[in-house]
Coordinates of C-alpha atoms in Angstrom, one line a residue:
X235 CA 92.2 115.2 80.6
X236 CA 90.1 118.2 79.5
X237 CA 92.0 121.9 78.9
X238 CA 90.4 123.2 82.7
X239 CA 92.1 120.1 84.1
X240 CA 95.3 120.9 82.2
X241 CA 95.0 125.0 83.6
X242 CA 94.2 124.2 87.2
X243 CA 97.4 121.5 87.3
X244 CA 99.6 123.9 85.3
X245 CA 98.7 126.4 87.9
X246 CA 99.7 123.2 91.3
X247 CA 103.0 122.7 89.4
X248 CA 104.3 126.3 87.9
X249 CA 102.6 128.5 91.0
X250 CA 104.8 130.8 92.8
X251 CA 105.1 131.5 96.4
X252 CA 105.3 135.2 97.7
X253 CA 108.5 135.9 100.1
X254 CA 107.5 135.5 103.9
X255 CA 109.1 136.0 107.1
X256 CA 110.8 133.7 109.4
X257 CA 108.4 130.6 110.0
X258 CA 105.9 131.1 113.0
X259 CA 106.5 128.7 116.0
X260 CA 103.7 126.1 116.1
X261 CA 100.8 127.1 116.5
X262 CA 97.8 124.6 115.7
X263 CA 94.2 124.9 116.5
X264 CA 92.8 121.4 115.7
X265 CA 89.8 121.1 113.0
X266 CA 86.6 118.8 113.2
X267 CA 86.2 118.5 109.9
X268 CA 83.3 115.4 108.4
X269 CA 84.7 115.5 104.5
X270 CA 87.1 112.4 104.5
X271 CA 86.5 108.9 103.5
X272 CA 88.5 105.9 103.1
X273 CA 89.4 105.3 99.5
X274 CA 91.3 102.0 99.4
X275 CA 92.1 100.0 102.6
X276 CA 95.1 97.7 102.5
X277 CA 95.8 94.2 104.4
X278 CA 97.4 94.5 108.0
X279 CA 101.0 95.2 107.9
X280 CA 101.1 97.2 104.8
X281 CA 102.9 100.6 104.7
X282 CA 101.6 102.9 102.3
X283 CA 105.0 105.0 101.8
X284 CA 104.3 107.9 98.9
X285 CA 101.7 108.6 96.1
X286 CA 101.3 110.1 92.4
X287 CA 99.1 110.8 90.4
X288 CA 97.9 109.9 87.3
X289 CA 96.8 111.9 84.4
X290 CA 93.8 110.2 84.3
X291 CA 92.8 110.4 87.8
X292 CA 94.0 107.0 89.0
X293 CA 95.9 107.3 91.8
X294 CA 100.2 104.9 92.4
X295 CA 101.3 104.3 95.9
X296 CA 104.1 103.0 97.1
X297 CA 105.0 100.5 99.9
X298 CA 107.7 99.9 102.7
X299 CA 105.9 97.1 104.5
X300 CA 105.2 94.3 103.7
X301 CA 107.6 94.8 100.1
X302 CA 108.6 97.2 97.7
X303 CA 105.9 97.7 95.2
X304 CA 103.3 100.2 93.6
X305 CA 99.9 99.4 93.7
X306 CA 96.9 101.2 91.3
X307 CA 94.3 102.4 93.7
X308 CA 90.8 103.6 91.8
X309 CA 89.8 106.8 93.5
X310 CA 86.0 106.0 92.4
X311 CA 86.4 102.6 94.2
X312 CA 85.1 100.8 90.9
X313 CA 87.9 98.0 91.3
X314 CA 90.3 96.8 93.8
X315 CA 93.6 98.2 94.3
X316 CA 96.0 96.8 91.6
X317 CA 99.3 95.9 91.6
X318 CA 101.3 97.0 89.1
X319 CA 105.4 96.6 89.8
X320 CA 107.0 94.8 92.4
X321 CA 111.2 94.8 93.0
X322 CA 112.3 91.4 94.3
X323 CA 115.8 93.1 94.8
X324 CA 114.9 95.3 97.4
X325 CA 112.7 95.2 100.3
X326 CA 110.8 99.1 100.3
X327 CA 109.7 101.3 97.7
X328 CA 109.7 105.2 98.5
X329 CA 109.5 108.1 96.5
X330 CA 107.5 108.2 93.2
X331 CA 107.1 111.3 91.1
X332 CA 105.9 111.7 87.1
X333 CA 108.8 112.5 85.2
X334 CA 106.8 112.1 82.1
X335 CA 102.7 111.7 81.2
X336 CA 102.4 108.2 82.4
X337 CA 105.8 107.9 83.0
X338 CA 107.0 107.1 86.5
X339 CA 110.5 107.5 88.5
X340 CA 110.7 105.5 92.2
X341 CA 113.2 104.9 94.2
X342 CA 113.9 101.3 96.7
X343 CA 116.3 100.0 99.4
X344 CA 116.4 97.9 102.0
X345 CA 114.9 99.8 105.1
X346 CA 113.3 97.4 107.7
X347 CA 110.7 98.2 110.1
X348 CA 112.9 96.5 112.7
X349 CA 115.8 98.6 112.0
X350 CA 114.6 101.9 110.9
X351 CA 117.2 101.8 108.8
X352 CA 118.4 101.5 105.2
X353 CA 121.9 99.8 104.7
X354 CA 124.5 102.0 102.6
X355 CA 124.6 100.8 98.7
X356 CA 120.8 99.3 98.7
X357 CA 119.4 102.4 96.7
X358 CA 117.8 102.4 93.5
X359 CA 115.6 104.5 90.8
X360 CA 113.2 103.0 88.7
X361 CA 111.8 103.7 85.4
X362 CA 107.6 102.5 85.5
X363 CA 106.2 103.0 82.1
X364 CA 102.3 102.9 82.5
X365 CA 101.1 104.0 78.7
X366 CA 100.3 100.1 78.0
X367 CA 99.3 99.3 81.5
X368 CA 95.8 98.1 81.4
X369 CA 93.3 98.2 84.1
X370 CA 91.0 95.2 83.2
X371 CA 94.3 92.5 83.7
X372 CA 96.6 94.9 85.8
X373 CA 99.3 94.4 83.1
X374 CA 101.5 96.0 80.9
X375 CA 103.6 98.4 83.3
X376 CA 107.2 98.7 81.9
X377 CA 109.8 98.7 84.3
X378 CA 113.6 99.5 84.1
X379 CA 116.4 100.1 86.3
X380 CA 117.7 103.8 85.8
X381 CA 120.4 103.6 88.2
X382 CA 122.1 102.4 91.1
X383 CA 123.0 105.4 93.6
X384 CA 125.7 103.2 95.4
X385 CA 126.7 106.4 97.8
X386 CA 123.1 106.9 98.9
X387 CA 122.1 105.3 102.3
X388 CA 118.4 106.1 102.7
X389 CA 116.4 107.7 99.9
X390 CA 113.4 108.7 100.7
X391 CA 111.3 111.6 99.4
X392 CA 111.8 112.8 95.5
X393 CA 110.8 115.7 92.9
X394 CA 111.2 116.8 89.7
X395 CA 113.6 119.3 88.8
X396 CA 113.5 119.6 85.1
X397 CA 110.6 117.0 82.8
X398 CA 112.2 117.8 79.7
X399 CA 115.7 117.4 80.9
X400 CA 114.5 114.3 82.6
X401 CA 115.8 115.1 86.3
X402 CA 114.7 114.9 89.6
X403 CA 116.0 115.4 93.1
X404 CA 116.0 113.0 95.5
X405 CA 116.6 113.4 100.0
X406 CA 118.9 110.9 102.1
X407 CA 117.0 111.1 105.0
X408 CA 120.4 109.6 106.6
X409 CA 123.2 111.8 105.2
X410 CA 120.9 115.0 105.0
X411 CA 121.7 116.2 101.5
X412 CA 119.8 115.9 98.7
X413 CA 121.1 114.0 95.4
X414 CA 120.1 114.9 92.0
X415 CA 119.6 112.3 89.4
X416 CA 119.7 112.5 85.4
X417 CA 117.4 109.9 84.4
X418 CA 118.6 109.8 81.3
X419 CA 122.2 108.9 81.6
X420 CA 122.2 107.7 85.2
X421 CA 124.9 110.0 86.6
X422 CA 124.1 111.5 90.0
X423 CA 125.4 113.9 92.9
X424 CA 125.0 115.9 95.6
X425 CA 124.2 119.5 94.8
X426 CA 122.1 120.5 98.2
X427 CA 124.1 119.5 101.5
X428 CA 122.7 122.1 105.1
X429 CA 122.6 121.8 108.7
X430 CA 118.4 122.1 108.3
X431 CA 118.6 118.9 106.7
X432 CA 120.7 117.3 109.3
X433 CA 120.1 114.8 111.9
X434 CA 120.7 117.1 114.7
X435 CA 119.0 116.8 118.0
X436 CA 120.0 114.1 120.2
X437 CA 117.0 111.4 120.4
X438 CA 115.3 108.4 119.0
X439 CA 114.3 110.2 115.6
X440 CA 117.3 109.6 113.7
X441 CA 116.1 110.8 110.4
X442 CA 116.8 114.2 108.6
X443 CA 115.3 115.4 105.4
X444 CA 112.1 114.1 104.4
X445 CA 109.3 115.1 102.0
X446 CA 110.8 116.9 98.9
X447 CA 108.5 119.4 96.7
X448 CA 109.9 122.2 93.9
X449 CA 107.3 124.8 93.7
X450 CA 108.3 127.4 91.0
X451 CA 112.0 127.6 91.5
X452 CA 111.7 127.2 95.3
X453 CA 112.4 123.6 97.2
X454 CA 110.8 122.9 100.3
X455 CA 111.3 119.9 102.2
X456 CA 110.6 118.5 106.0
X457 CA 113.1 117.7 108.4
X458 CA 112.0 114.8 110.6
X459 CA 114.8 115.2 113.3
X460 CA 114.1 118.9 113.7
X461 CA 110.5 119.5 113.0
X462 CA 111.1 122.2 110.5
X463 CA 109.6 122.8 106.9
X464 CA 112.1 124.7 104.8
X465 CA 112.5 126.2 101.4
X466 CA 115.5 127.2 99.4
X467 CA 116.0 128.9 96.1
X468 CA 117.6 127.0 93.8
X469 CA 118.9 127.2 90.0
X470 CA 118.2 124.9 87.0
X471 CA 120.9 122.7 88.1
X472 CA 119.4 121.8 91.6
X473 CA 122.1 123.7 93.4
X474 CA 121.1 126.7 95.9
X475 CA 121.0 130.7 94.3
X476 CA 119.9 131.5 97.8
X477 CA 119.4 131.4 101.8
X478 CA 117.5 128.8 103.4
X479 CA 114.5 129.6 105.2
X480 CA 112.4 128.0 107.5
X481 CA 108.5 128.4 106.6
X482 CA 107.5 126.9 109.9
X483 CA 108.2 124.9 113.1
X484 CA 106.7 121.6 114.3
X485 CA 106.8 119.9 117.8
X486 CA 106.2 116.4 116.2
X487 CA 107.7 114.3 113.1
X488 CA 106.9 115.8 109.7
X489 CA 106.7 112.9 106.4
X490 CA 105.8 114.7 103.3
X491 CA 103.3 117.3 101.8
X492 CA 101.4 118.9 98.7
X493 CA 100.9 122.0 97.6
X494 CA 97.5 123.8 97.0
X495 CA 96.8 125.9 93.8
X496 CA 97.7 129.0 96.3
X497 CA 101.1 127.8 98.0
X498 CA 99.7 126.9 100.7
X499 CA 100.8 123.3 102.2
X500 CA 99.1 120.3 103.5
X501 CA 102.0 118.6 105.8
X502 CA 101.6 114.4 107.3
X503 CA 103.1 114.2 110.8
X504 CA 103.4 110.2 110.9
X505 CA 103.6 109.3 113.6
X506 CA 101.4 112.0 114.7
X507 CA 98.5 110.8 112.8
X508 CA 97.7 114.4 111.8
X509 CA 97.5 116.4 108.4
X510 CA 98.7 120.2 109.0
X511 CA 97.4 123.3 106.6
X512 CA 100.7 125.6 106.7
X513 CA 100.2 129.0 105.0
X514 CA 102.5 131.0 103.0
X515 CA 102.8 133.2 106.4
X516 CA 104.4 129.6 108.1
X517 CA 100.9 129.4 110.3
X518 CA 99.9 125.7 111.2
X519 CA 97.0 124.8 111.5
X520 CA 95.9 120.9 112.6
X521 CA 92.8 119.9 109.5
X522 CA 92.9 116.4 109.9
X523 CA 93.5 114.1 113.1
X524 CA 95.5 114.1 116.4
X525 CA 97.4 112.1 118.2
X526 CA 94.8 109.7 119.7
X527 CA 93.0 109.6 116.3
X528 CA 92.9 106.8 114.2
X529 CA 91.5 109.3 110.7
X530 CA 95.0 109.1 109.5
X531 CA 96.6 106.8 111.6
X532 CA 100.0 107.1 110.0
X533 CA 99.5 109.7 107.8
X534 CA 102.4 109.6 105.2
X535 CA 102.2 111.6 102.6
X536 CA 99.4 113.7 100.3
X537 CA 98.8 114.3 96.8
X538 CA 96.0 116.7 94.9
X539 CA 93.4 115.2 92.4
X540 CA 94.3 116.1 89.0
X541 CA 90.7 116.0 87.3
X542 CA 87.9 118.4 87.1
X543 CA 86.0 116.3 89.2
X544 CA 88.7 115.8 92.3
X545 CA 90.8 118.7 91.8
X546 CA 90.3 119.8 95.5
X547 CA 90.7 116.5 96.9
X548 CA 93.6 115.8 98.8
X549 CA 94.5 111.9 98.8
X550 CA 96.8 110.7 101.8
X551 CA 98.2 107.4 102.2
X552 CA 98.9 106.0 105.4
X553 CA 100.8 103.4 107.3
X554 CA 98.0 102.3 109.5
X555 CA 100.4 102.9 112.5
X556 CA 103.4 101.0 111.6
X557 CA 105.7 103.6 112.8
X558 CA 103.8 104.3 116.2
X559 CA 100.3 102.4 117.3
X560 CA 97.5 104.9 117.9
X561 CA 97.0 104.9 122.3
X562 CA 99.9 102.3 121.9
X563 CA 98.0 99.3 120.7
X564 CA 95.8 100.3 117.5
X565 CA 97.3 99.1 113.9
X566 CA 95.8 99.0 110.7
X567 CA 96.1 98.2 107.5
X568 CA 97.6 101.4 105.4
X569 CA 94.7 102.8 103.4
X570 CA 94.1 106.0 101.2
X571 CA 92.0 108.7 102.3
X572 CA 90.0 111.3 100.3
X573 CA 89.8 114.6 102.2
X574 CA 87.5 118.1 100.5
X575 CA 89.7 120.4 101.2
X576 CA 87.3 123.0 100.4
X577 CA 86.0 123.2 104.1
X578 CA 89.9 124.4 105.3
X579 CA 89.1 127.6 106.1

């Protein structure tokens, strides 16, 4: 990775936000937009859960459905999709996140399609290791057991809080809190527990926090039960130095997101089968989809190239569906897509 590619990601990771008023209600316009294309489609039944991505521009997505792994998928499309770890132990893999360069943290349960659901004590984080991983056999990942979060009951999206310290934060999508996690020693706890995390309007969405993202020393995160993007101030420890705000208000399910070089955030409304542009200001704005589309059928999260070449290209796994058929019949396979965001006005 050349210096450029090094400034422009410094800049995604280390940017600030600017202070902005209470979060708009919704207000989306939807976007034709022509510069998407499928980078990697998956069997039928696969999930495609959460992504990462590498320094050298290859991208690691997880899967729910039909097993907890992490496949390799090549954004030039020169191979196949490769699978590099799989957990036996547990039946989805979640969040991933580079705690290190090459060096992966993911979390797995047991959530079920049929259930919805991740039973109480099933929740893990992983260690993958991909400095020896090779892509000519698809071998050589390293992967270790970090720790077992036995009061967890449904992990699902994940950040990094400090590299160097070798922490990250992690949402129970069930209890509405968030945990943080030394990777190093294992030793967890809550530090962020709010009602805007909580599962709190009566209905079949019974899933709180969601997508987790630190930009600068702010934490956002989604709220699938509310339809509410937040952000919080919070100190070196994870814990809050601040009031919690809400950046913006959905009327469907939020997953996760990724910030732009500006602060501006790309949010996945699976089952809405939709990517939304939310500015600082909390305006939404539809880019990608709707609710009859089959684009991003199952849009679940969203992740920024990291090389001069892809820089402005937003990579979105999907679920192909899973969690709601397009019209009420159409599933697909999950796939990655490859959207220019340089035509979002």
């Amino acid at each position: 990775m050349g210096a450029l590619d090094i400034f422009c990601y410094t800049l995604w990771i280390l940017g600030s936000v600017t202070a902005f008023p209470f979060g708009d209600t919704l207000n989306r316009q939807a976007v034709l937009k022509t510069n998407i294309q499928t980078t990697a489609q998956f069997p039928n039944n696969t999930w495609l859960e959460n992504i990462a991505v590498r320094a050298n521009g290859q991208l690691l997505v997880t899967t729910i459905v039909p097993d907890a792994a992490v496949y390799q998928v090549d954004p030039t499309q020169s191979h196949e999709p490769l699978l590099v770890a799989k957990f036996p132990s547990a039946l989805a893999c979640f969040g991933i996140v580079e705690l290190g360069l090459d060096e992966f943290i993911v979390t797995t349960n047991n959530w079920t399609l049929s259930t919805a659901a991740s039973p109480p004590g099933s929740n893990s984080a992983w260690k993958i290791d991909m400095t020896t991983f090779s892509e000519s056999s698809g071998q050589g990942a390293v992967i270790t057991k970090v720790a077992d979060i036995s009061t967890a009951t449904y992990l699902n999206g994940m950040t990094v809080l400090d590299k160097t310290a070798g922490t990250v934060l992690m949402g129970d999508a069930t209890l509405g809190v968030i945990f943080y996690l030394d990777t190093y020693s294992g030793e967890y706890e809550v530090v962020l527990d709010d009602v805007l995390m909580k599962i709190t309007v009566p209905g079949p969405v019974k899933l709180g926090i969601n997508g987790v993202r630190l930009l600068g020393d702010e934490l956002y995160f989604t709220n699938n039960n509310q339809g509410l993007f937040v952000k919080v101030p919070i100190e070196k420890d994870g814990t809050a130095k601040g009031p919690y705000e809400i950046v913006a208000r959905f009327d469907t399910i939020l997953d996760d997101f990724a910030f732009d070089t500006t602060g501006n955030s790309y949010v996945t409304t699976d089952p809405d089968n939709t990517v939304d542009f939310v500015t600082q200001k909390g305006s939404v704005t539809t880019v990608l989809g709707n609710k009859n589309s089959t684009l991003v059928a199952g849009a679940t999260s969203a992740a920024f190239g990291r090389t001069f070449e892809d820089e402005g290209i937003l990579y979105i796994p999907t679920n192909g569906g899973l969690a709601g058929p397009v019209n009420g019949t159409f599933i697909e396979g999950g796939k990655v897509m490859a959207f220019d965001t340089s035509v979002v006005a």
